[in-house]
Amino acid sequence: MCGITGFTGMHPAAPVLLNGLSRLEYRGYDSAGIAVLNGNAIHIEKVSGRIAKLYEKTEGGKTVPGTIGIGHTRWATHGAPTDFNAHPHLSNDGRFAVVHNGIIENYLALREELIAEDYIFHSETDTEVIVHLLEKYYTGDIKAAVMKTASRLEGSYALGILCTDAPDTLFAVREASPLILGIGVGEQYFSSDVTALISLTKNVIYLEDGEIACLTPDHVTVYDCTGKEITKPISRVTWNVEAAEKGGYEHFMLKEIMEQPAAVKAALTSRIQGEKIRLDDFELPAEILRSFHKIIITACGSAYYAGCSGRYAIEKLCHLPVEVELASELRYADPLVDTHTLVLVISQSGETADSIAALKECRARGATIIGIVNVVGSTIANLADYTLYTRAGPEIAVATTKGFTTQLAVLYLIALSFAEKLRSISPEVYSSLLWELKQVPKYIQQSIDMNYQLPTLSRRYSSRSLFFIGRNTDYAVALEGALKMKEISYLHAESYAAGELKHGTIALIENGQPVIAVCCNEALADKTLSNVVEVKARGAKVLALAFHGNSRIISQADDVIFIPRISTIFSPILAVVPLQLLAYYAAKAHNCDIDKPKNLAKSVTVE
Ligand code: AGP
């Protein structure tokens, strides 16, 4: 995903911009560039490939003097990842430079209009229309030109703008793409992500859609979409730089797997007060809950699989029908959604385009929206009626781990909280499950500690294409386990409902076929065990995942991973942890780029 950053102050801008861009690398990109204003000329340097090339080309920024500038990492959407498509883009008159994160959906019409007016394009990007519109509408008032330009754009954009006529002033615009201002002393910043700011300042302003910011070294002014100056609260970021660093682990992903006990604790504890669950700053009273005829959970990727797991808890405890829908499908499905529908939108980044679109589709039909999001101030957080932050802290690795388990933690809180209000479970069951939920951070740690043999098991089972099988809650875990394996080790892996094997896929089982059997749903354990026997009879080697003390599985599987025993509806939050580590060690054995897997971005902000 693209990332933008900007600086205005009394020091050289280029080194600050390069450092900011390096903190955005994890988002996934394929080109990068900076623009610095020096005197009355804008100097642009941009490269396809890694930021290291930009450091080298500019000698760490030394060859690009000036104290105000903008920077960009680009994840190609319109036009190949080449130098000329890289941002920043410059207006024909050399007066404006722009960096952009998002997609201008009407760029083709704008491009034709501008070409007809003799503006010359140097790239294939949608972004370049912005810089020519600024030139077109500029008559001496930069803010007016920015507002007029923004009024012509359709789609999503976080913009950083530099103008030679404003030698110390940056402009930043937010519409449906994250943009955060960093408030310094004698210098100001902006970025797509807090991670690029926290080494500079912990005082930030989260811009919202339609807002325009004007940054000078000593002052930040924010305007609403009408151009009226508004007051914005300054938030204090609690993360420190180390929290966004690797903390001694070889990879961010391993660090984030190991952080899960603490992350899940952060998601739970502030919301459990004695025997009560307080879902942050909103309460949905029983009469409102009773007005909902169904719940739809929508998300993408791992967040969708979190929904598949959470669904069982909500249905079981609240006796409410729950549908789990892929956001990329739901947005075009003409969904049966109305004012009696509660929609949970799950997203670590809060910026996933399909999930945003699905949210808007459901909201337009009258649904009540709860966002389950990790990134504060993100688009989904701003669009939802209510937001529950997962509080996982910065998740840098592209493959989500703590982002996933904290989503489950929040879903379990919702299930229990709603069930208590609806009186759909007895007070005794509520208290017992609440007690169990409070043990989850400790049980996650035990799931990690009990499975020191995972590096060996991973080498034994990650030789070739793998099957992940399970039933009910175990099937939802198998889905996420297979995705983890695929996205970081590049091994083909498929997850199947264990009962489905005999309907075709068992034809693929041959001698030595690795099968990971998730067997934590004890009501269905005998059924899954029979599936284990079926595949073993055809030559498969089976690694089973089961509760500690399940002796029967030992006689059937070739190897067993044990986790602490917990109620079935909560078992996915424990069972997924060994599968995350299985995938991690497989990727390590295959020398893969674990934190930044090929072709993947941390947040998919385009369709
Ligand atoms: C997870 O490991 C993947 N990187 C991906 O499936 C991710 O979960 C999906 O893109 C959704 O992202 P979000 O949670 O930020 O919306």
Coordinates of C-alpha atoms and ligand atoms in Angstrom, one line a residue:
M1 CA 0.0 0.0 0.0
C2 CA 1.2 3.5 -0.7
G3 CA 2.5 5.7 2.1
I4 CA 3.1 9.4 2.3
T5 CA 5.1 11.6 4.6
G6 CA 6.0 15.3 4.9
F7 CA 8.2 17.7 6.9
T8 CA 8.5 21.4 7.4
G9 CA 11.0 22.8 9.9
M10 CA 14.4 24.3 10.4
H11 CA 16.5 21.2 9.6
P12 CA 17.3 19.4 6.3
A13 CA 14.1 17.8 5.2
A14 CA 15.5 14.9 3.0
P15 CA 17.0 12.8 5.9
V16 CA 13.7 13.1 7.8
L17 CA 11.7 12.1 4.8
L18 CA 13.9 9.1 4.0
N19 CA 13.6 7.9 7.6
G20 CA 9.9 8.4 7.5
L21 CA 9.6 6.4 4.3
S22 CA 11.7 3.6 5.8
R23 CA 9.2 3.3 8.6
L24 CA 6.5 2.9 6.0
E25 CA 8.2 0.1 4.1
Y26 CA 6.3 -2.6 5.9
R27 CA 3.1 -1.5 4.1
G28 CA 4.4 -2.9 0.9
Y29 CA 5.7 -0.8 -2.0
D30 CA 7.6 -1.0 -5.3
S31 CA 8.9 2.5 -5.8
A32 CA 9.7 5.6 -3.7
G33 CA 10.5 9.3 -4.0
I34 CA 11.0 12.6 -2.3
A35 CA 10.5 16.2 -3.3
V36 CA 12.3 19.0 -1.4
L37 CA 11.7 22.8 -1.9
N38 CA 15.0 24.7 -1.9
G39 CA 14.7 28.4 -2.6
N40 CA 12.1 28.6 -5.4
A41 CA 12.8 25.3 -7.0
I42 CA 11.5 21.8 -6.2
H43 CA 14.1 19.1 -6.4
I44 CA 12.6 15.6 -6.9
E45 CA 14.4 12.3 -6.6
K46 CA 12.5 9.0 -7.1
V47 CA 13.4 5.4 -7.8
S48 CA 11.6 2.1 -8.7
G49 CA 12.5 -0.6 -6.1
R50 CA 13.6 -0.2 -2.5
I51 CA 14.2 2.9 -0.4
A52 CA 17.8 1.9 0.0
K53 CA 18.3 3.0 -3.7
L54 CA 16.9 6.4 -2.8
Y55 CA 19.3 6.7 0.2
E56 CA 22.2 5.8 -2.1
K57 CA 21.0 8.1 -4.9
T58 CA 20.7 11.1 -2.6
E59 CA 23.7 10.2 -0.3
G60 CA 21.3 9.9 2.6
G61 CA 19.5 13.1 1.5
K62 CA 22.7 15.3 1.3
T63 CA 22.2 16.0 -2.4
V64 CA 18.7 17.3 -1.9
P65 CA 19.0 20.5 0.2
G66 CA 16.0 22.3 1.7
T67 CA 14.0 22.3 5.0
I68 CA 10.5 21.4 3.6
G69 CA 9.5 18.4 1.6
I70 CA 7.2 15.4 0.9
G71 CA 7.9 11.7 0.4
H72 CA 6.1 8.6 -0.9
T73 CA 6.3 4.9 -1.1
R74 CA 4.2 3.6 -4.0
W75 CA 2.4 0.2 -4.4
A76 CA 1.6 0.2 -8.1
T77 CA -2.1 0.3 -9.0
H78 CA -2.2 2.5 -12.1
G79 CA 1.0 2.1 -14.2
A80 CA 4.0 -0.2 -13.7
P81 CA 6.4 0.4 -10.8
T82 CA 8.9 2.6 -12.8
D83 CA 10.8 5.8 -12.0
F84 CA 8.5 8.0 -14.0
N85 CA 5.4 6.5 -12.3
A86 CA 6.9 6.9 -8.9
H87 CA 5.7 9.9 -6.8
P88 CA 6.1 12.8 -6.2
H89 CA 4.6 14.3 -9.4
L90 CA 5.4 17.8 -10.5
S91 CA 3.1 20.3 -12.3
N92 CA 4.2 21.5 -15.8
D93 CA 5.1 24.9 -14.4
G94 CA 7.2 23.3 -11.7
R95 CA 5.2 25.1 -9.0
F96 CA 3.4 22.1 -7.3
A97 CA 4.6 18.7 -6.2
V98 CA 2.2 16.0 -4.9
V99 CA 2.3 12.7 -3.2
H100 CA -0.9 10.6 -2.9
N101 CA -2.2 7.5 -1.2
G102 CA -5.5 6.1 -2.6
I103 CA -7.2 5.9 -6.0
I104 CA -8.7 8.7 -8.1
E105 CA -11.6 6.8 -9.7
N106 CA -12.4 9.5 -12.3
Y107 CA -8.8 10.1 -13.3
L108 CA -9.3 9.1 -17.0
A109 CA -11.9 11.8 -17.6
L110 CA -9.8 14.4 -15.8
R111 CA -6.7 13.3 -17.7
E112 CA -8.5 13.8 -21.1
E113 CA -9.8 17.2 -19.9
L114 CA -6.3 18.3 -18.9
I115 CA -4.7 17.0 -22.1
A116 CA -7.2 18.8 -24.1
E117 CA -6.1 22.0 -22.3
D118 CA -2.4 21.2 -23.2
Y119 CA -1.2 19.9 -19.9
I120 CA 1.6 17.4 -20.5
F121 CA 1.6 14.1 -18.6
H122 CA 4.8 12.3 -17.8
S123 CA 3.3 9.2 -16.1
E124 CA 0.5 6.6 -16.4
T125 CA -0.7 7.3 -12.8
D126 CA -4.1 8.5 -11.6
T127 CA -2.2 10.8 -9.2
E128 CA -0.7 13.0 -11.8
V129 CA -4.1 14.6 -12.6
I130 CA -4.0 16.2 -9.2
V131 CA -0.8 18.2 -9.8
H132 CA -2.1 19.5 -13.1
L133 CA -5.5 20.5 -11.5
L134 CA -3.6 22.5 -8.9
E135 CA -1.8 24.4 -11.6
K136 CA -5.0 24.9 -13.5
Y137 CA -6.9 26.3 -10.5
Y138 CA -4.1 28.3 -8.9
T139 CA -4.5 32.0 -9.0
G140 CA -2.4 33.0 -6.0
D141 CA -4.4 31.3 -3.2
I142 CA -3.0 27.8 -2.6
K143 CA -5.8 26.7 -0.2
A144 CA -8.4 27.7 -2.7
A145 CA -6.6 25.8 -5.5
V146 CA -6.4 22.8 -3.2
M147 CA -10.1 22.9 -2.3
K148 CA -11.1 23.3 -5.9
T149 CA -8.9 20.4 -7.0
A150 CA -10.3 18.2 -4.2
S151 CA -13.8 19.0 -5.3
R152 CA -13.0 17.5 -8.8
L153 CA -11.6 14.3 -7.4
E154 CA -13.7 11.1 -6.9
G155 CA -12.2 8.2 -5.0
S156 CA -9.8 8.0 -2.1
Y157 CA -6.8 10.2 -1.4
A158 CA -4.4 11.3 1.3
L159 CA -2.4 14.1 -0.3
G160 CA 0.8 15.9 0.5
I161 CA 1.3 19.1 -1.5
L162 CA 4.4 21.4 -1.9
C163 CA 4.2 24.8 -3.6
T164 CA 7.1 27.0 -4.6
D165 CA 5.0 30.1 -3.7
A166 CA 4.8 28.8 0.0
P167 CA 8.4 28.2 0.9
D168 CA 7.7 26.9 4.4
T169 CA 4.1 25.6 4.1
L170 CA 2.9 22.1 3.5
F171 CA -0.7 21.2 2.6
A172 CA -2.3 17.9 3.4
V173 CA -5.7 16.6 2.4
R174 CA -7.6 13.5 3.6
E175 CA -10.4 11.7 1.9
A176 CA -10.9 8.0 2.6
S177 CA -7.2 7.3 3.1
P178 CA -5.5 7.7 6.5
L179 CA -3.5 10.9 7.2
I180 CA -2.0 11.9 10.5
L181 CA -0.3 15.1 11.5
G182 CA 2.7 15.0 13.8
I183 CA 3.0 18.0 16.1
G184 CA 6.6 19.1 16.8
V185 CA 8.4 22.1 18.2
G186 CA 9.5 24.4 15.4
E187 CA 8.7 21.6 12.9
Q188 CA 5.6 19.7 11.8
Y189 CA 5.1 16.5 10.0
F190 CA 2.4 14.4 8.3
S191 CA 2.3 10.7 7.5
S192 CA 0.0 7.8 6.5
D193 CA 0.9 6.0 9.6
V194 CA 1.8 6.8 13.2
T195 CA 4.8 4.4 13.0
A196 CA 6.5 7.0 10.7
L197 CA 6.0 9.7 13.3
I198 CA 6.6 8.3 16.7
S199 CA 10.4 8.7 16.5
L200 CA 9.8 12.4 15.9
T201 CA 6.8 13.2 18.1
K202 CA 4.0 11.4 20.1
N203 CA 1.6 14.3 19.7
V204 CA -0.6 13.6 16.7
I205 CA -3.8 14.8 15.0
Y206 CA -5.9 12.3 13.1
L207 CA -7.4 14.1 10.1
E208 CA -10.8 13.0 9.0
D209 CA -12.4 12.8 5.6
G210 CA -12.7 16.2 3.9
E211 CA -10.3 18.0 6.1
I212 CA -7.3 20.0 4.8
A213 CA -4.3 20.8 6.9
C214 CA -1.8 23.7 6.5
L215 CA 1.6 23.1 8.2
T216 CA 4.3 25.7 8.8
P217 CA 7.3 25.1 11.1
D218 CA 5.5 26.8 14.0
H219 CA 1.9 26.1 13.4
V220 CA -0.7 23.7 12.1
T221 CA -4.2 24.8 10.9
V222 CA -7.0 22.5 10.0
Y223 CA -9.9 23.4 7.8
D224 CA -13.1 21.5 7.1
C225 CA -14.3 20.8 3.5
T226 CA -15.9 24.3 3.4
G227 CA -12.6 25.9 4.1
K228 CA -13.6 26.9 7.7
E229 CA -10.9 26.6 10.3
I230 CA -11.7 23.9 12.9
T231 CA -10.1 22.9 16.1
K232 CA -8.8 19.3 16.3
P233 CA -7.8 17.4 19.4
I234 CA -4.1 16.4 19.8
S235 CA -3.8 12.7 20.7
R236 CA -0.9 11.3 22.6
V237 CA 0.5 8.1 21.0
T238 CA 1.3 5.5 23.7
W239 CA 3.5 3.4 21.4
N240 CA 7.3 4.0 21.6
V241 CA 9.7 3.4 18.7
E242 CA 10.8 0.1 20.2
A243 CA 7.2 -1.2 20.1
A244 CA 7.4 -0.7 16.4
E245 CA 10.8 -2.3 16.2
K246 CA 11.6 -6.0 16.4
G247 CA 12.5 -6.1 20.0
G248 CA 15.2 -8.6 19.6
Y249 CA 13.2 -11.1 17.5
E250 CA 14.5 -12.1 14.1
H251 CA 11.3 -11.1 12.5
F252 CA 8.4 -8.8 13.3
M253 CA 6.1 -11.8 12.8
L254 CA 7.7 -13.8 15.5
K255 CA 7.7 -10.8 17.8
E256 CA 4.0 -10.3 17.2
I257 CA 3.2 -14.0 17.8
M258 CA 5.0 -13.7 21.1
E259 CA 3.2 -10.5 21.9
Q260 CA -0.2 -12.2 21.7
P261 CA -0.7 -12.9 25.4
A262 CA -0.1 -9.2 26.1
A263 CA -2.1 -8.0 23.1
V264 CA -5.1 -10.1 24.0
K265 CA -4.8 -9.0 27.6
A266 CA -4.9 -5.4 26.4
A267 CA -8.0 -6.2 24.3
L268 CA -9.8 -7.8 27.2
T269 CA -8.8 -6.4 30.6
S270 CA -9.9 -2.8 30.2
R271 CA -13.3 -4.0 29.1
I272 CA -13.8 -6.6 31.9
Q273 CA -14.6 -4.9 35.2
G274 CA -15.3 -7.5 37.8
E275 CA -18.3 -9.5 36.5
K276 CA -19.2 -6.8 34.0
I277 CA -18.2 -6.3 30.4
R278 CA -18.0 -2.7 29.2
L279 CA -17.7 -2.4 25.5
D280 CA -15.9 0.9 25.6
D281 CA -17.8 4.1 24.9
F282 CA -21.0 2.5 23.7
E283 CA -23.8 0.4 25.1
L284 CA -26.3 -1.4 23.0
P285 CA -29.2 -2.0 25.4
A286 CA -31.2 -5.2 25.3
E287 CA -34.1 -3.6 23.5
I288 CA -31.8 -2.4 20.7
L289 CA -30.2 -5.9 20.5
R290 CA -33.6 -7.5 20.3
S291 CA -34.4 -5.3 17.3
F292 CA -31.7 -7.1 15.3
H293 CA -33.0 -10.0 13.3
K294 CA -29.5 -11.1 12.3
I295 CA -25.9 -10.2 12.5
I296 CA -23.6 -10.1 9.5
I297 CA -19.8 -10.2 10.0
T298 CA -17.9 -9.0 7.0
A299 CA -14.1 -8.7 6.4
C300 CA -11.3 -9.9 4.1
G301 CA -8.5 -12.5 4.5
S302 CA -7.6 -13.4 8.1
A303 CA -10.1 -10.9 9.4
Y304 CA -12.8 -12.9 7.6
Y305 CA -11.5 -16.1 9.2
A306 CA -11.7 -14.4 12.6
G307 CA -15.3 -13.8 11.8
C308 CA -15.8 -17.4 10.9
S309 CA -14.5 -18.3 14.4
G310 CA -16.4 -15.6 16.2
R311 CA -19.7 -16.6 14.6
Y312 CA -19.8 -19.8 16.6
A313 CA -19.5 -17.9 19.9
I314 CA -22.1 -15.3 19.0
E315 CA -24.7 -17.9 17.7
K316 CA -24.1 -20.3 20.6
L317 CA -24.4 -17.6 23.3
C318 CA -26.8 -15.1 21.8
H319 CA -29.1 -17.4 19.8
L320 CA -28.9 -14.8 17.0
P321 CA -28.3 -15.9 13.4
V322 CA -24.9 -14.8 12.2
E323 CA -23.8 -14.7 8.5
V324 CA -20.1 -14.3 7.7
E325 CA -19.5 -12.7 4.3
L326 CA -16.4 -11.9 2.4
A327 CA -16.5 -8.1 2.0
S328 CA -15.4 -8.3 -1.7
E329 CA -18.5 -10.4 -2.3
L330 CA -20.9 -8.6 0.0
R331 CA -20.3 -5.2 -1.6
Y332 CA -21.7 -6.4 -4.9
A333 CA -24.3 -9.0 -3.6
D334 CA -27.3 -6.6 -3.2
P335 CA -27.3 -7.9 0.4
L336 CA -30.5 -8.5 2.4
V337 CA -29.6 -5.8 4.9
D338 CA -32.0 -3.4 6.7
T339 CA -32.4 -1.5 10.0
H340 CA -32.8 -4.8 11.7
T341 CA -29.3 -5.9 10.7
L342 CA -26.2 -5.5 12.9
V343 CA -23.0 -5.6 10.8
L344 CA -19.6 -6.2 12.4
V345 CA -16.8 -5.0 10.1
I346 CA -13.5 -6.6 11.1
S347 CA -10.2 -5.0 9.9
Q348 CA -6.7 -4.7 11.4
S349 CA -5.8 -1.8 9.3
G350 CA -9.2 -0.2 9.1
E351 CA -8.3 0.7 5.5
T352 CA -9.2 -2.4 3.4
A353 CA -11.0 -1.1 0.4
D354 CA -13.4 -4.0 0.1
S355 CA -14.3 -3.9 3.8
I356 CA -14.9 -0.1 3.6
A357 CA -17.1 -0.6 0.5
A358 CA -19.1 -3.4 2.2
L359 CA -19.5 -1.2 5.3
K360 CA -20.9 1.7 3.2
E361 CA -23.2 -0.7 1.3
C362 CA -24.7 -2.0 4.6
R363 CA -24.9 1.4 6.1
A364 CA -26.8 2.7 3.1
R365 CA -29.4 0.0 3.7
G366 CA -29.9 1.1 7.3
A367 CA -27.7 -1.4 9.2
T368 CA -26.1 -0.6 12.5
I369 CA -22.3 -0.9 12.0
I370 CA -19.7 -1.9 14.6
G371 CA -16.1 -1.7 13.5
I372 CA -13.6 -4.1 15.1
V373 CA -10.3 -2.3 14.2
N374 CA -6.7 -2.1 15.4
V375 CA -5.6 1.2 13.8
V376 CA -6.9 4.3 15.7
G377 CA -8.5 6.9 13.5
S378 CA -8.6 4.6 10.5
T379 CA -11.3 4.9 7.9
I380 CA -13.5 2.0 9.1
A381 CA -13.2 3.4 12.6
N382 CA -14.5 6.7 11.4
L383 CA -17.3 5.3 9.3
A384 CA -18.7 2.8 11.8
D385 CA -21.5 3.8 14.2
Y386 CA -19.4 2.2 17.0
T387 CA -15.8 1.1 17.1
L388 CA -14.1 -1.5 19.3
Y389 CA -10.4 -1.1 19.0
T390 CA -8.5 -4.4 19.2
R391 CA -5.5 -2.7 20.9
A392 CA -3.0 -5.1 19.4
G393 CA -0.4 -2.3 19.1
P394 CA 1.5 -1.8 15.8
E395 CA 1.4 -4.9 13.7
I396 CA 4.3 -4.6 11.2
A397 CA 4.5 -8.1 9.7
V398 CA 2.2 -8.4 6.6
A399 CA 0.9 -11.7 7.9
T400 CA -1.4 -10.9 10.8
T401 CA -1.1 -12.8 14.1
K402 CA -1.8 -10.6 17.1
G403 CA -4.2 -8.6 14.9
F404 CA -6.1 -11.8 14.4
T405 CA -6.3 -13.1 18.0
T406 CA -7.2 -9.7 19.3
Q407 CA -10.1 -9.6 16.8
L408 CA -11.2 -13.0 18.3
A409 CA -10.9 -11.6 21.8
V410 CA -13.2 -8.7 20.9
L411 CA -15.7 -11.0 19.2
Y412 CA -15.9 -13.1 22.3
L413 CA -16.4 -10.0 24.4
I414 CA -19.3 -9.0 22.1
A415 CA -20.8 -12.5 22.3
L416 CA -20.7 -12.6 26.1
S417 CA -21.8 -9.0 26.6
F418 CA -24.8 -9.4 24.2
A419 CA -25.7 -12.8 25.7
E420 CA -25.8 -11.3 29.2
K421 CA -28.0 -8.4 28.1
L422 CA -30.3 -10.7 26.1
R423 CA -30.3 -13.2 29.0
S424 CA -29.8 -15.9 26.5
I425 CA -27.4 -17.7 28.9
S426 CA -27.7 -18.2 32.6
P427 CA -25.7 -16.1 35.0
E428 CA -23.7 -19.2 36.0
V429 CA -22.7 -19.9 32.4
Y430 CA -21.9 -16.2 31.9
S431 CA -19.6 -16.1 34.9
S432 CA -17.9 -19.3 34.0
L433 CA -17.2 -18.2 30.5
L434 CA -16.1 -14.8 31.6
W435 CA -13.6 -16.4 34.0
E436 CA -12.3 -18.6 31.1
L437 CA -12.0 -15.6 28.9
K438 CA -9.8 -13.9 31.5
Q439 CA -7.5 -16.9 31.4
V440 CA -6.9 -16.7 27.7
P441 CA -3.7 -14.6 27.8
K442 CA -2.2 -17.1 30.1
Y443 CA -3.4 -20.1 28.0
I444 CA -2.0 -18.5 24.8
Q445 CA 1.4 -18.3 26.6
Q446 CA 1.1 -22.0 27.5
S447 CA 0.2 -22.8 23.9
I448 CA 3.5 -21.2 22.9
D449 CA 5.5 -22.7 25.7
M450 CA 4.1 -26.3 25.3
N451 CA 5.1 -26.4 21.7
Y452 CA 8.9 -25.9 21.6
Q453 CA 9.1 -28.8 19.1
L454 CA 7.3 -26.8 16.4
P455 CA 10.5 -26.0 14.4
T456 CA 11.1 -29.8 14.0
L457 CA 7.5 -30.5 13.3
S458 CA 7.4 -27.7 10.8
R459 CA 10.3 -29.2 8.8
R460 CA 8.6 -32.6 8.9
Y461 CA 5.2 -31.3 7.6
S462 CA 6.1 -28.5 5.3
S463 CA 7.9 -30.5 2.6
R464 CA 5.1 -30.0 0.0
S465 CA 1.4 -29.0 -0.4
L466 CA -0.5 -29.4 2.8
F467 CA -4.1 -30.1 3.9
F468 CA -5.6 -28.5 7.0
I469 CA -8.8 -30.1 8.2
G470 CA -11.3 -29.6 11.0
R471 CA -15.0 -29.4 11.8
N472 CA -17.1 -26.4 13.1
T473 CA -14.8 -24.2 15.2
D474 CA -11.8 -26.4 14.1
Y475 CA -12.6 -25.8 10.5
A476 CA -12.5 -22.0 11.0
V477 CA -9.0 -22.5 12.6
A478 CA -8.0 -24.7 9.7
L479 CA -8.9 -21.8 7.3
E480 CA -6.6 -19.4 9.0
G481 CA -3.8 -22.0 9.5
A482 CA -3.8 -22.7 5.7
L483 CA -3.7 -19.0 4.9
K484 CA -0.7 -18.4 7.2
M485 CA 1.2 -21.2 5.6
K486 CA 0.4 -20.0 2.1
E487 CA 1.2 -16.4 2.5
I488 CA 4.6 -16.6 4.2
S489 CA 6.0 -20.0 3.1
Y490 CA 4.5 -19.9 -0.4
L491 CA 3.6 -23.6 0.0
H492 CA 0.3 -24.6 -1.4
A493 CA -2.1 -25.4 1.4
E494 CA -5.8 -26.1 1.4
S495 CA -8.3 -26.1 4.3
Y496 CA -11.3 -28.4 4.2
A497 CA -14.2 -29.1 6.4
A498 CA -13.1 -32.6 7.5
G499 CA -16.5 -34.0 6.6
E500 CA -16.0 -32.9 3.0
L501 CA -12.9 -35.0 2.3
K502 CA -15.0 -38.0 1.1
H503 CA -16.8 -35.7 -1.4
G504 CA -13.8 -35.4 -3.6
T505 CA -10.7 -34.1 -2.1
I506 CA -9.6 -37.4 -0.5
A507 CA -8.7 -38.3 -4.1
L508 CA -5.6 -36.1 -3.6
I509 CA -4.4 -38.0 -0.5
E510 CA -1.4 -40.1 -1.4
N511 CA 1.5 -41.6 0.4
G512 CA 3.3 -39.0 2.5
Q513 CA 0.7 -36.3 2.1
P514 CA 1.0 -33.9 5.1
V515 CA -2.4 -33.4 6.8
I516 CA -2.9 -31.0 9.8
A517 CA -6.0 -32.1 11.7
V518 CA -7.5 -29.6 14.1
C519 CA -9.2 -31.7 16.8
C520 CA -10.2 -29.3 19.6
N521 CA -14.0 -29.4 19.1
E522 CA -14.6 -32.3 21.5
A523 CA -18.3 -32.8 20.6
L524 CA -17.1 -33.7 17.1
A525 CA -13.7 -35.2 18.1
D526 CA -14.8 -38.8 17.1
K527 CA -15.9 -37.6 13.7
T528 CA -12.7 -35.8 13.1
L529 CA -10.8 -38.8 14.4
S530 CA -12.5 -41.0 11.8
N531 CA -11.3 -38.5 9.1
V532 CA -7.8 -38.8 10.5
V533 CA -8.1 -42.6 10.2
E534 CA -9.4 -42.2 6.6
V535 CA -6.5 -40.1 5.4
K536 CA -3.9 -42.2 7.2
A537 CA -5.3 -45.3 5.5
R538 CA -4.4 -43.7 2.3
G539 CA -0.8 -42.9 3.3
A540 CA -1.2 -39.4 4.8
K541 CA 1.1 -38.3 7.7
V542 CA -1.0 -36.5 10.2
L543 CA -0.1 -33.8 12.6
A544 CA -3.0 -33.3 15.0
L545 CA -3.8 -30.3 17.2
A546 CA -5.7 -31.3 20.4
F547 CA -6.4 -30.3 24.0
H548 CA -3.8 -31.4 26.5
G549 CA -4.9 -34.8 27.9
N550 CA -6.5 -36.1 24.8
S551 CA -4.9 -39.5 24.8
R552 CA -7.0 -41.0 22.0
I553 CA -5.5 -38.8 19.3
I554 CA -2.0 -40.0 20.2
S555 CA -2.8 -43.5 19.0
Q556 CA -4.1 -42.2 15.6
A557 CA -2.0 -39.3 14.6
D558 CA 1.7 -39.4 13.7
D559 CA 2.4 -36.3 15.8
V560 CA 0.3 -34.2 18.1
I561 CA 0.5 -30.5 19.2
F562 CA -1.3 -30.0 22.5
I563 CA -2.9 -26.8 23.8
P564 CA -4.6 -26.0 27.1
R565 CA -8.2 -27.2 27.4
I566 CA -10.9 -24.4 27.1
S567 CA -14.5 -24.2 26.1
T568 CA -15.0 -25.1 22.4
I569 CA -16.3 -21.6 21.4
F570 CA -13.0 -20.0 22.7
S571 CA -10.7 -22.8 21.3
P572 CA -9.8 -21.0 18.1
I573 CA -7.9 -18.2 19.9
L574 CA -5.6 -20.9 21.3
A575 CA -5.5 -23.4 18.5
V576 CA -4.4 -20.8 15.9
V577 CA -1.2 -20.0 17.8
P578 CA 0.7 -23.2 17.0
L579 CA -0.4 -23.0 13.4
Q580 CA 1.0 -19.5 13.2
L581 CA 4.4 -20.9 14.5
L582 CA 4.1 -23.9 12.1
A583 CA 3.9 -21.4 9.2
Y584 CA 6.6 -19.2 10.6
Y585 CA 9.1 -22.0 10.9
A586 CA 8.2 -23.4 7.5
A587 CA 8.8 -20.0 5.9
K588 CA 12.1 -19.7 7.8
A589 CA 13.2 -23.1 6.5
H590 CA 12.4 -22.0 3.0
N591 CA 14.3 -18.7 3.5
C592 CA 11.2 -16.6 2.7
D593 CA 10.9 -12.9 3.3
I594 CA 8.7 -13.5 6.3
D595 CA 7.7 -10.0 7.3
K596 CA 7.2 -8.8 3.7
P597 CA 6.0 -11.7 1.6
K598 CA 6.1 -11.3 -2.1
N599 CA 3.1 -9.7 -3.8
L600 CA 1.4 -8.9 -0.5
A601 CA 0.7 -5.6 1.2
K602 CA -0.1 -5.0 4.9
S603 CA -3.3 -3.3 4.0
V604 CA -5.1 -3.7 0.6
T605 CA -6.5 -0.2 0.1
V606 CA -7.5 -0.8 -3.5
E607 CA -10.0 -3.3 -5.0
Ligands
AGP1 C1 -3.5 -11.7 6.8 O1 -2.3 -12.4 7.2 C2 -3.3 -11.1 5.4 N1 -2.2 -10.3 5.4 C3 -4.6 -10.6 4.9 O2 -5.5 -11.6 4.6 C4 -5.4 -9.6 5.8 O3 -6.0 -10.2 6.9 C5 -6.5 -9.0 4.9 O4 -6.0 -8.3 3.9 C6 -7.4 -8.0 5.7 O5 -6.7 -6.9 6.2 P1 -7.4 -6.0 7.3 O6 -7.6 -6.8 8.6 O7 -6.4 -4.9 7.6 O8 -8.7 -5.5 6.8

